[in-house]
Coordinates of C-alpha atoms in Angstrom, one line a residue:
M22 CA 17.1 61.4 39.3
S23 CA 15.8 58.6 41.6
Y24 CA 17.3 55.1 41.7
T25 CA 14.1 53.6 40.2
I26 CA 14.2 55.8 37.2
Q27 CA 18.0 55.1 36.7
K28 CA 17.2 51.4 36.9
K29 CA 14.5 51.7 34.2
I30 CA 16.8 53.7 31.9
V31 CA 19.5 51.0 32.2
I32 CA 17.0 48.2 31.5
F33 CA 15.5 50.1 28.5
T34 CA 19.0 50.8 27.1
F35 CA 20.1 47.2 27.3
L36 CA 16.8 46.0 25.7
L37 CA 16.7 48.6 23.0
I38 CA 19.2 47.1 20.7
P39 CA 18.1 43.4 20.9
I40 CA 14.5 44.3 20.5
S41 CA 15.2 46.6 17.6
L42 CA 17.2 43.8 15.9
L43 CA 14.3 41.4 16.6
L44 CA 11.8 43.7 15.0
L45 CA 14.0 44.5 12.0
F46 CA 15.2 41.0 11.1
L47 CA 12.4 38.7 12.4
I48 CA 9.1 40.4 13.0
Y49 CA 9.1 42.8 10.0
P50 CA 10.2 40.1 7.4
T51 CA 7.6 37.7 8.8
I52 CA 4.8 40.3 8.4
R53 CA 6.0 41.1 4.8
L54 CA 6.2 37.3 4.1
F55 CA 2.6 36.9 5.2
Q56 CA 1.6 40.0 3.1
F57 CA 3.2 38.5 0.0
S58 CA 1.6 35.2 0.5
L59 CA -1.8 36.9 -0.1
T60 CA -0.7 38.4 -3.4
D61 CA 0.3 37.4 -7.0
W62 CA 3.6 39.2 -6.8
N63 CA 6.2 37.9 -9.3
G64 CA 9.2 39.2 -7.4
M65 CA 10.1 41.9 -9.9
S66 CA 7.0 44.1 -10.4
K67 CA 6.6 47.2 -8.3
S68 CA 2.9 46.4 -7.9
F69 CA 0.9 43.3 -7.1
N70 CA -2.7 42.3 -6.6
Y71 CA -4.2 40.8 -3.4
V72 CA -5.6 37.3 -4.1
G73 CA -6.7 36.4 -0.6
F74 CA -5.9 32.8 0.4
D75 CA -5.8 31.5 -3.2
N76 CA -2.0 30.7 -2.9
F77 CA -2.7 28.6 0.2
V78 CA -5.5 26.7 -1.6
Q79 CA -3.3 26.2 -4.6
A80 CA -0.4 24.9 -2.4
F81 CA -2.6 22.3 -0.8
Q82 CA -4.1 21.2 -4.2
T83 CA -0.6 20.8 -5.9
P84 CA 0.5 17.2 -6.0
E85 CA 4.2 18.2 -6.2
V86 CA 3.8 19.9 -2.7
W87 CA 2.5 16.7 -1.2
K88 CA 5.3 14.7 -2.9
A89 CA 7.9 17.1 -1.5
L90 CA 6.4 16.8 2.0
S91 CA 6.4 13.0 1.8
N92 CA 10.1 13.2 1.0
N93 CA 10.7 15.4 4.0
L94 CA 8.7 12.9 6.1
L95 CA 11.1 10.2 5.0
Y96 CA 14.1 12.2 6.1
F97 CA 12.5 12.7 9.5
I98 CA 11.4 9.0 10.0
V99 CA 14.9 7.7 9.2
H100 CA 16.7 10.2 11.4
V101 CA 14.3 9.3 14.3
I102 CA 14.9 5.6 13.8
F103 CA 18.6 6.2 14.1
I104 CA 18.3 8.2 17.4
P105 CA 18.7 5.0 19.6
L106 CA 21.8 4.1 17.7
E107 CA 23.2 7.6 18.2
I108 CA 22.5 7.3 22.0
M109 CA 24.3 3.9 22.1
I110 CA 27.3 5.3 20.3
A111 CA 27.3 8.2 22.8
V112 CA 27.1 5.8 25.8
Y113 CA 30.0 3.8 24.3
L114 CA 32.1 7.0 23.8
N115 CA 31.3 8.0 27.4
Q116 CA 33.3 5.0 28.6
K117 CA 36.9 5.3 29.6
L118 CA 38.4 4.3 26.3
R119 CA 41.9 4.6 24.9
A120 CA 42.0 7.4 22.3
S121 CA 38.4 8.4 23.1
N122 CA 39.0 12.0 22.1
F123 CA 40.2 10.8 18.7
F124 CA 37.0 8.8 18.2
R125 CA 34.9 11.8 19.3
T126 CA 36.6 14.0 16.8
I127 CA 36.1 11.5 14.0
V128 CA 32.4 11.3 14.9
F129 CA 32.0 15.0 14.9
M130 CA 34.1 15.7 11.8
P131 CA 31.4 15.2 9.1
Y132 CA 29.3 18.0 10.7
I133 CA 31.9 20.7 10.2
I134 CA 32.5 19.8 6.5
N135 CA 30.9 22.3 4.2
G136 CA 27.7 21.1 2.6
V137 CA 28.9 21.7 -0.9
A138 CA 32.0 19.6 -0.3
V139 CA 29.9 16.8 1.2
A140 CA 27.6 16.9 -1.9
Y141 CA 30.5 16.7 -4.3
I142 CA 32.2 13.9 -2.3
F143 CA 29.1 11.7 -2.3
T144 CA 28.2 12.5 -5.9
Y145 CA 31.6 11.0 -6.8
L146 CA 31.0 8.0 -4.5
Y147 CA 27.6 7.3 -6.0
N148 CA 28.8 7.6 -9.6
P149 CA 27.2 4.5 -11.3
L150 CA 29.9 4.1 -13.9
N151 CA 33.2 4.3 -12.0
G152 CA 32.1 5.3 -8.5
P153 CA 33.9 3.7 -5.5
L154 CA 30.7 2.4 -4.0
N155 CA 29.6 0.3 -7.0
E156 CA 33.3 -0.8 -7.5
L157 CA 33.5 -1.9 -3.9
L158 CA 30.3 -3.9 -4.2
S159 CA 31.6 -5.6 -7.4
V160 CA 34.9 -6.5 -5.8
V161 CA 33.3 -8.2 -2.8
G162 CA 30.9 -10.1 -5.1
L163 CA 27.8 -8.1 -4.5
E164 CA 27.2 -6.9 -8.0
S165 CA 23.5 -7.4 -7.6
L166 CA 23.5 -4.5 -5.1
T167 CA 25.0 -2.0 -7.4
Q168 CA 22.6 0.8 -8.2
K169 CA 22.1 4.0 -10.1
W170 CA 22.2 5.7 -6.7
L171 CA 21.1 9.2 -7.8
S172 CA 19.1 8.4 -11.0
D173 CA 16.8 5.6 -9.8
T174 CA 13.6 7.0 -8.4
D175 CA 13.2 4.1 -6.0
V176 CA 16.7 4.6 -4.5
V177 CA 17.6 8.3 -4.8
N178 CA 15.9 9.5 -1.6
Y179 CA 17.6 6.8 0.5
S180 CA 20.9 7.7 -1.1
L181 CA 20.4 11.3 -0.1
I182 CA 19.2 10.4 3.4
A183 CA 22.3 8.3 3.9
V184 CA 24.4 11.4 3.2
S185 CA 22.2 13.4 5.7
L186 CA 22.7 10.7 8.3
W187 CA 26.5 10.7 7.8
R188 CA 26.6 14.4 8.1
F189 CA 24.4 15.1 11.1
S190 CA 24.4 11.9 13.3
G191 CA 27.9 12.7 14.6
F192 CA 26.6 16.1 15.9
H193 CA 23.7 14.3 17.6
V194 CA 26.1 11.9 19.2
I195 CA 28.1 14.7 20.6
L196 CA 25.0 16.3 22.1
F197 CA 24.0 13.0 23.7
L198 CA 27.5 12.6 25.0
A199 CA 27.4 16.1 26.6
G200 CA 24.1 15.1 28.2
L201 CA 25.5 11.9 29.6
Q202 CA 28.6 13.6 31.0
S203 CA 26.3 16.0 32.9
I204 CA 24.9 13.1 34.9
P205 CA 26.6 12.8 38.3
N206 CA 28.6 9.6 38.7
D207 CA 27.2 9.2 42.2
L208 CA 23.9 8.0 40.7
Y209 CA 25.7 5.2 38.8
E210 CA 27.7 4.2 41.8
A211 CA 24.6 4.1 44.0
A212 CA 22.8 2.0 41.4
T213 CA 25.9 -0.4 41.3
V214 CA 25.8 -0.8 45.0
D215 CA 22.0 -1.6 44.7
G216 CA 22.9 -4.3 42.2
A217 CA 21.5 -2.6 39.1
G218 CA 22.8 -3.9 35.8
A219 CA 23.9 -1.8 32.8
L220 CA 20.5 -2.0 31.1
H221 CA 18.7 -0.7 34.3
K222 CA 21.3 2.1 34.7
F223 CA 20.7 3.1 31.1
R224 CA 16.9 3.0 31.3
H225 CA 16.5 4.6 34.8
I226 CA 19.5 7.0 34.9
S227 CA 20.9 7.7 31.5
V228 CA 17.7 8.2 29.5
P229 CA 16.0 10.4 32.1
G230 CA 19.2 12.4 32.5
I231 CA 19.4 13.2 28.8
I232 CA 15.7 13.7 28.1
L233 CA 16.2 17.4 27.4
V234 CA 18.9 16.5 24.9
I235 CA 16.5 14.0 23.2
D236 CA 14.0 16.8 23.1
L237 CA 16.5 19.1 21.4
V238 CA 17.6 16.4 18.9
L239 CA 14.0 15.7 18.0
F240 CA 13.4 19.4 17.4
L241 CA 16.6 19.6 15.2
N242 CA 15.4 16.5 13.3
I243 CA 12.0 18.1 12.7
R244 CA 13.4 21.4 11.6
G245 CA 16.2 19.8 9.6
A246 CA 13.9 17.3 7.8
L247 CA 11.5 20.0 6.8
Q248 CA 14.2 22.5 5.7
V249 CA 16.6 20.0 4.0
F250 CA 17.8 21.8 0.9
D251 CA 21.5 21.7 0.1
I252 CA 22.1 18.0 -0.3
P253 CA 19.1 17.2 -2.7
F254 CA 19.6 20.5 -4.5
L255 CA 23.3 20.1 -5.1
M256 CA 23.3 16.4 -5.8
T257 CA 20.2 15.8 -7.9
Q258 CA 18.5 19.2 -8.4
G259 CA 15.4 17.5 -6.9
G260 CA 15.4 14.8 -9.6
P261 CA 15.1 12.6 -11.4
G262 CA 11.9 14.4 -12.2
T263 CA 10.6 15.5 -8.8
A264 CA 11.6 12.2 -7.1
S265 CA 13.9 13.8 -4.6
T266 CA 12.4 17.3 -4.4
T267 CA 11.9 18.5 -0.9
F268 CA 9.6 21.2 0.4
T269 CA 12.3 23.8 0.6
V270 CA 13.7 23.0 -2.9
Y271 CA 10.2 23.2 -4.3
T272 CA 9.6 26.5 -2.6
L273 CA 12.8 28.1 -3.9
E274 CA 12.1 26.8 -7.4
T275 CA 8.6 28.4 -7.2
A276 CA 10.2 31.7 -6.2
F277 CA 13.3 31.9 -8.3
K278 CA 12.6 29.6 -11.3
F279 CA 8.9 30.3 -11.9
N280 CA 8.9 33.8 -10.4
N281 CA 5.8 33.1 -8.3
Y282 CA 6.7 34.8 -5.1
G283 CA 3.2 34.9 -3.8
L284 CA 2.9 31.1 -3.9
A285 CA 6.4 30.7 -2.6
S286 CA 5.6 33.0 0.4
A287 CA 2.5 30.9 1.1
L288 CA 4.6 27.7 1.1
A289 CA 7.1 29.4 3.5
I290 CA 4.2 30.3 5.8
I291 CA 2.9 26.7 5.7
L292 CA 6.4 25.4 6.5
M293 CA 6.7 27.7 9.5
V294 CA 3.3 26.6 10.8
I295 CA 4.2 22.9 10.4
I296 CA 7.5 23.4 12.3
I297 CA 5.7 25.3 15.1
A298 CA 2.9 22.7 15.3
M299 CA 5.2 19.7 15.4
S300 CA 7.4 21.4 18.0
I301 CA 4.4 22.0 20.2
V302 CA 3.2 18.3 19.8
Q303 CA 6.7 17.1 20.5
K304 CA 7.0 19.3 23.7
Q305 CA 3.7 17.9 24.9
L306 CA 4.8 14.3 24.2
I307 CA 8.1 14.8 26.0
K308 CA 6.3 16.5 28.9
V309 CA 3.8 13.6 29.2
K310 CA 6.8 11.2 29.2
G311 CA 8.6 13.2 31.8
D312 CA 5.5 13.2 34.0

């Protein structure tokens, strides 16, 4: 057996398992998902009827779907607004501070807490009758700011987004911090010799140095905002009414509560397309900025 054939056999052997897993757990389920999106399958029957693109038409004509998407958009906008603050915290933690490792751990801690535990903690904090948050506001003389944090339709989404920020911002800070620490100190020292101030160093060295991390965090924000599920589902069940229902919560309710797997599959396809489209737009924007 020649060396070339042996080399091809080795390459094929190494690729066989990952490609098989990719086909089994990604490609095949995606194809089946698209197939179900064209049917009226209820999730239990052995048979179903093909209805064409009726499920997609119904999805776009359902007001609850647009309401859920608007809630997702609110998550994304607020998280994007907080990115500059996350970068500033990362820059601060990148300094030579006493107990800096302790502060980094504290910042990262919310991310590793289980989502169910986070939901129960904040449900208690937001309790309008004897919750610590309203009690604290009353003690400091801010009774006018006390709210029904999870039952007021005008407030509930911001209450849930605050939980999301608390949980994920620390993770973003650690990503930005890792990016900052990958920038050679020589660049900062050379800029100092040239008389550059802190703002100029941040603008012309730090930000370009972490542009790929910003790209990653934006992608995580897009994906996370569109797929947010556990916090609204566990804390409000999407309520009151549908005030805090997100796209994923609505999709799962369509599938498991109303047994409309065909429509739920169409919603899942729409979600996948939105994420891919927004990721492509984001990549192009970052690329233009980089150029």
